[in-house]
Short mmCIF file of C-alpha atoms and ligand atoms in Angstrom, two decimals:
data_model
loop_
_atom_site.label_atom_id
_atom_site.label_comp_id
_atom_site.label_asym_id
_atom_site.label_seq_id
_atom_site.Cartn_x
_atom_site.Cartn_y
_atom_site.Cartn_z
CA MET A 20 46.30 153.46 38.31
CA ARG A 21 46.91 156.65 40.22
CA GLY A 22 46.26 154.97 43.59
CA ALA A 23 49.03 152.48 42.96
CA SER A 24 51.48 155.18 41.98
CA VAL A 25 51.10 156.87 45.39
CA GLU A 26 52.47 153.79 47.19
CA PHE A 27 55.15 153.53 44.56
CA VAL A 28 56.17 157.13 45.22
CA ASP A 29 56.15 156.58 48.99
CA SER A 30 58.38 153.55 48.73
CA MET A 31 60.98 155.30 46.56
CA THR A 32 63.99 156.98 48.03
CA ALA A 33 64.60 160.57 46.95
CA ALA A 34 67.47 159.42 44.73
CA GLN A 35 65.31 156.78 43.06
CA ALA A 36 62.54 159.28 42.48
CA GLU A 37 65.03 161.68 40.95
CA GLU A 38 66.39 159.02 38.62
CA GLN A 39 62.84 158.06 37.67
CA VAL A 40 62.00 161.66 36.76
CA ALA A 41 65.26 162.01 34.82
CA SER A 42 64.34 158.93 32.81
CA TRP A 43 60.92 160.38 32.00
CA LEU A 44 62.62 163.57 30.87
CA ARG A 45 65.03 161.55 28.75
CA THR A 46 62.27 159.72 26.90
CA THR A 47 59.93 162.56 25.98
CA ASP A 48 60.24 165.81 24.08
CA ARG A 49 56.83 167.07 25.16
CA VAL A 50 57.41 168.61 28.57
CA THR A 51 55.26 171.41 29.90
CA VAL A 52 56.62 173.22 32.94
CA LEU A 53 54.67 175.31 35.43
CA THR A 54 56.78 177.49 37.72
CA GLY A 55 55.87 179.46 40.82
CA ALA A 56 57.59 181.70 43.33
CA GLY A 57 59.75 178.85 44.66
CA ILE A 58 62.02 178.97 41.61
CA SER A 59 62.73 182.68 42.19
CA THR A 60 63.33 182.65 45.96
CA GLU A 61 66.92 181.53 45.32
CA SER A 62 67.27 184.74 43.27
CA GLY A 63 66.28 186.74 46.35
CA ILE A 64 62.63 187.35 45.45
CA PRO A 65 60.35 186.42 48.36
CA ASP A 66 57.41 184.13 47.75
CA PHE A 67 53.88 184.86 48.88
CA ARG A 68 52.38 181.67 50.26
CA GLY A 69 55.34 179.69 51.62
CA PRO A 70 56.16 179.58 55.35
CA GLN A 71 58.11 182.84 55.02
CA GLY A 72 55.77 184.22 52.39
CA VAL A 73 54.69 187.83 52.16
CA TRP A 74 50.97 187.01 52.42
CA THR A 75 51.54 184.29 55.03
CA LYS A 76 53.21 186.77 57.36
CA ASP A 77 50.85 189.64 56.58
CA PRO A 78 47.43 188.43 55.39
CA ALA A 79 46.02 191.96 55.75
CA ALA A 80 48.43 193.17 53.06
CA ALA A 81 46.93 190.68 50.62
CA ALA A 82 43.44 192.03 51.30
CA LEU A 83 44.60 195.56 50.53
CA PHE A 84 45.81 194.84 47.04
CA THR A 85 42.54 194.05 45.32
CA ILE A 86 41.80 195.72 42.02
CA GLN A 87 38.70 197.32 43.57
CA ASN A 88 40.73 199.01 46.33
CA TYR A 89 43.42 199.99 43.85
CA VAL A 90 40.98 201.81 41.61
CA ALA A 91 39.04 203.38 44.49
CA ASP A 92 41.86 204.55 46.74
CA PRO A 93 44.77 206.78 45.64
CA GLU A 94 46.62 205.96 48.88
CA ILE A 95 46.67 202.27 47.92
CA ARG A 96 48.05 203.21 44.50
CA ILE A 97 50.78 205.37 46.03
CA ARG A 98 51.79 202.46 48.27
CA ALA A 99 51.69 200.12 45.29
CA TRP A 100 54.02 202.32 43.20
CA ARG A 101 56.52 202.46 46.10
CA THR A 102 56.33 198.69 46.46
CA ARG A 103 56.99 198.28 42.73
CA ARG A 104 59.89 200.72 42.85
CA ASP A 105 61.44 198.88 45.80
CA SER A 106 60.93 195.37 44.44
CA PRO A 107 63.98 193.11 44.85
CA ALA A 108 63.20 191.79 41.36
CA TRP A 109 64.88 194.81 39.72
CA THR A 110 68.30 193.65 40.84
CA ALA A 111 67.60 189.89 40.89
CA GLU A 112 69.54 187.54 38.63
CA PRO A 113 68.25 184.25 37.23
CA ASN A 114 69.56 181.25 39.15
CA ALA A 115 70.66 177.73 38.26
CA GLY A 116 67.03 176.55 38.26
CA HIS A 117 66.05 179.06 35.57
CA ARG A 118 69.15 178.17 33.55
CA ALA A 119 68.40 174.42 33.75
CA LEU A 120 65.05 175.07 32.08
CA VAL A 121 66.84 176.93 29.28
CA GLU A 122 69.01 173.85 28.83
CA LEU A 123 65.93 171.64 28.71
CA GLU A 124 64.49 173.92 26.04
CA ARG A 125 67.68 173.85 23.96
CA ALA A 126 67.59 170.05 24.10
CA GLY A 127 64.28 170.35 22.25
CA LYS A 128 62.17 169.00 25.09
CA LEU A 129 60.16 171.97 26.24
CA ARG A 130 56.61 172.29 24.94
CA ALA A 131 55.84 175.38 27.04
CA LEU A 132 56.96 177.21 30.14
CA VAL A 133 53.93 178.40 32.05
CA THR A 134 54.81 180.67 34.95
CA GLN A 135 52.91 182.26 37.81
CA ASN A 136 55.90 184.56 38.33
CA ILE A 137 55.86 188.17 37.18
CA ASP A 138 59.62 188.72 37.40
CA GLU A 139 60.63 187.67 33.84
CA LEU A 140 63.65 185.81 35.22
CA HIS A 141 62.96 182.97 32.76
CA GLN A 142 63.38 185.34 29.81
CA LEU A 143 66.43 186.94 31.44
CA ALA A 144 67.96 183.46 31.82
CA GLY A 145 67.52 182.93 28.08
CA SER A 146 64.20 181.11 27.75
CA ASP A 147 62.50 181.73 24.40
CA PRO A 148 59.86 184.39 25.15
CA ASP A 149 57.53 182.63 22.71
CA LEU A 150 57.52 179.56 24.99
CA VAL A 151 56.90 181.52 28.21
CA ILE A 152 53.24 181.88 29.19
CA GLU A 153 52.88 184.42 32.00
CA VAL A 154 49.51 183.60 33.56
CA HIS A 155 49.82 186.37 36.16
CA GLY A 156 51.34 188.95 33.81
CA THR A 157 54.61 190.84 34.19
CA MET A 158 55.83 193.51 36.61
CA ARG A 159 58.21 194.85 33.95
CA TRP A 160 55.37 196.59 32.11
CA ALA A 161 52.67 199.00 33.21
CA GLY A 162 49.22 199.10 31.65
CA CYS A 163 46.53 201.77 31.61
CA LEU A 164 43.28 200.48 33.11
CA ASP A 165 41.29 202.79 30.82
CA CYS A 166 42.88 202.80 27.36
CA GLY A 167 45.15 199.77 27.67
CA LEU A 168 48.37 201.61 26.73
CA ARG A 169 51.39 199.58 27.81
CA THR A 170 54.57 201.33 28.96
CA PRO A 171 57.84 199.80 30.18
CA MET A 172 57.67 199.87 33.97
CA PRO A 173 61.08 201.56 34.40
CA GLU A 174 59.73 204.58 32.49
CA VAL A 175 56.78 204.88 34.86
CA LEU A 176 58.94 204.30 37.93
CA ALA A 177 61.23 207.11 36.75
CA ARG A 178 58.19 209.41 37.00
CA VAL A 179 57.56 208.10 40.54
CA GLU A 180 61.18 208.86 41.41
CA ALA A 181 60.73 212.34 39.93
CA GLY A 182 57.86 213.03 42.31
CA GLU A 183 54.65 211.75 40.69
CA ALA A 184 53.29 209.57 43.48
CA ASP A 185 50.59 208.04 41.25
CA PRO A 186 51.59 208.66 37.62
CA PRO A 187 48.57 208.74 35.28
CA CYS A 188 48.55 207.38 31.72
CA LEU A 189 50.33 209.79 29.36
CA ARG A 190 47.80 209.14 26.61
CA CYS A 191 44.44 209.36 28.41
CA GLY A 192 45.15 210.33 32.02
CA GLY A 193 43.75 207.03 33.29
CA ILE A 194 44.94 204.96 36.24
CA GLN A 195 48.00 202.83 35.52
CA LYS A 196 48.95 199.56 37.17
CA SER A 197 51.62 196.95 36.69
CA ALA A 198 50.62 194.55 33.90
CA THR A 199 49.97 191.84 36.48
CA ILE A 200 46.84 190.06 37.63
CA SER A 201 45.69 191.58 40.93
CA PHE A 202 43.33 189.98 43.44
CA GLY A 203 39.84 190.41 42.04
CA GLN A 204 41.04 190.52 38.43
CA SER A 205 40.46 187.63 36.07
CA LEU A 206 43.21 186.07 34.03
CA ASP A 207 43.66 187.02 30.40
CA ALA A 208 41.47 184.57 28.50
CA ALA A 209 43.91 184.05 25.62
CA VAL A 210 46.82 183.48 28.01
CA LEU A 211 44.80 181.02 30.05
CA ALA A 212 43.74 179.19 26.87
CA ALA A 213 47.40 178.87 25.81
CA ALA A 214 48.33 177.53 29.25
CA THR A 215 45.48 175.04 29.16
CA ARG A 216 46.55 173.83 25.71
CA ALA A 217 50.11 173.40 26.95
CA ALA A 218 48.88 171.37 29.94
CA THR A 219 46.59 169.10 27.93
CA ASP A 220 49.11 168.60 25.14
CA CYS A 221 52.19 167.25 26.91
CA ALA A 222 53.55 163.90 28.04
CA LEU A 223 55.17 165.20 31.22
CA PHE A 224 54.00 168.11 33.35
CA LEU A 225 56.49 169.50 35.88
CA ALA A 226 55.08 171.78 38.59
CA ILE A 227 58.10 173.55 40.03
CA GLY A 228 58.22 175.81 43.09
CA THR A 229 54.49 176.37 43.24
CA SER A 230 52.25 175.68 46.23
CA LEU A 231 49.48 174.75 43.74
CA GLN A 232 46.93 176.60 45.84
CA VAL A 233 45.95 179.30 43.35
CA TYR A 234 43.45 178.60 40.62
CA PRO A 235 43.24 178.44 37.72
CA ALA A 236 47.03 177.93 37.60
CA ALA A 237 46.89 174.91 39.92
CA GLY A 238 44.07 173.44 37.84
CA LEU A 239 46.55 173.03 34.98
CA CYS A 240 47.71 169.91 36.85
CA ASP A 241 44.18 168.52 36.55
CA TYR A 242 44.19 169.17 32.80
CA ALA A 243 47.57 167.47 32.42
CA VAL A 244 46.61 164.41 34.47
CA GLY A 245 43.20 164.24 32.79
CA ALA A 246 44.91 164.18 29.39
CA GLY A 247 47.16 161.32 30.49
CA ALA A 248 50.41 163.18 31.18
CA ARG A 249 52.70 162.22 34.04
CA LEU A 250 52.69 164.82 36.82
CA VAL A 251 55.84 165.64 38.78
CA VAL A 252 55.72 168.06 41.72
CA ILE A 253 58.97 169.76 42.72
CA ASN A 254 58.37 171.96 45.75
CA ALA A 255 59.79 172.54 49.22
CA GLU A 256 56.41 172.16 50.91
CA PRO A 257 53.62 169.61 50.42
CA THR A 258 50.99 170.58 47.83
CA PRO A 259 47.37 169.47 47.31
CA TYR A 260 48.55 167.62 44.18
CA ASP A 261 51.21 165.44 45.83
CA GLU A 262 48.75 162.55 46.08
CA VAL A 263 47.96 162.47 42.38
CA ALA A 264 51.54 163.16 41.30
CA ASP A 265 53.60 160.37 39.76
CA ALA A 266 56.60 161.67 41.68
CA VAL A 267 57.26 164.36 44.29
CA LEU A 268 60.74 165.84 44.73
CA ARG A 269 61.69 168.19 47.55
CA ALA A 270 65.36 169.14 47.10
CA PRO A 271 66.27 172.84 46.61
CA ILE A 272 65.27 173.75 43.05
CA GLY A 273 68.57 175.45 42.14
CA GLU A 274 70.40 172.21 42.93
CA LEU A 275 67.83 169.67 41.82
CA LEU A 276 66.87 171.02 38.38
CA PRO A 277 70.43 171.21 36.99
CA ARG A 278 71.03 167.62 38.23
CA LEU A 279 67.80 166.38 36.66
CA VAL A 280 68.34 168.13 33.34
CA SER A 281 71.94 167.10 33.05
CA ALA A 282 70.98 163.48 33.85
CA ALA A 283 68.29 163.68 31.18
CA VAL A 284 70.01 165.52 28.33
CA GLY A 285 73.69 165.03 29.16
CA ALA A 286 76.25 167.52 30.38
CA ARG A 287 76.66 170.51 28.10
CA ASP A 288 78.95 173.46 28.27
ZN1 ZN B 528 45.34 205.44 29.07
#
């Protein structure tokens, strides 16, 4: 009964809830994780929809970066290339939260690591790239909108640095963009299918550092719950899924995840 579990959650102290989640982690090896910007803020990468989020503070900026505007307006593209060049993600390091998920994986418990993040900090922390499902793509690659050629982003940014304000595709001359999902662009169908499978085929679904306001990523929680998995929400702010979650934890992710994982799989060094 989901309704009963809400009261149960409300009556638990934070420490009890944490121990409960650790025990669920201990007893299953079919965990699917969904991560959002909140796991990367401790690495110095700002989020978009939190209280200090980029879009929260500047909603007009969000409206600018639609795929339609990007294709139509060279000035938007020039701004976008500068924004990519100046991204704090280029110097960001994975944090203890990312590393805890690597530990969970090495304990044989991770079914999949679905992420809304485009920073590849999971892979840099040591997560198996085959387990990482990037539903919003990656900023570390560029793609041609015409011929589909993919190029490592640093190579394209080097051309920006050298004076090409809007570097065209070297193969066909088409417009290039980071290999990320922009506003107005649909998700890659195969990637979304893999994420949906991971959500429906797990015993425990952890939503970590995501406001769960963006679909279809947030809808993965519905798939998980619908398939009978436990849902745990770990986020600084309330989410629309807190009421259906089996547990909600609010401690800072970089502190909480290592504690949870070490309680579940034992201290390792
Ligand atoms: Zn091309």
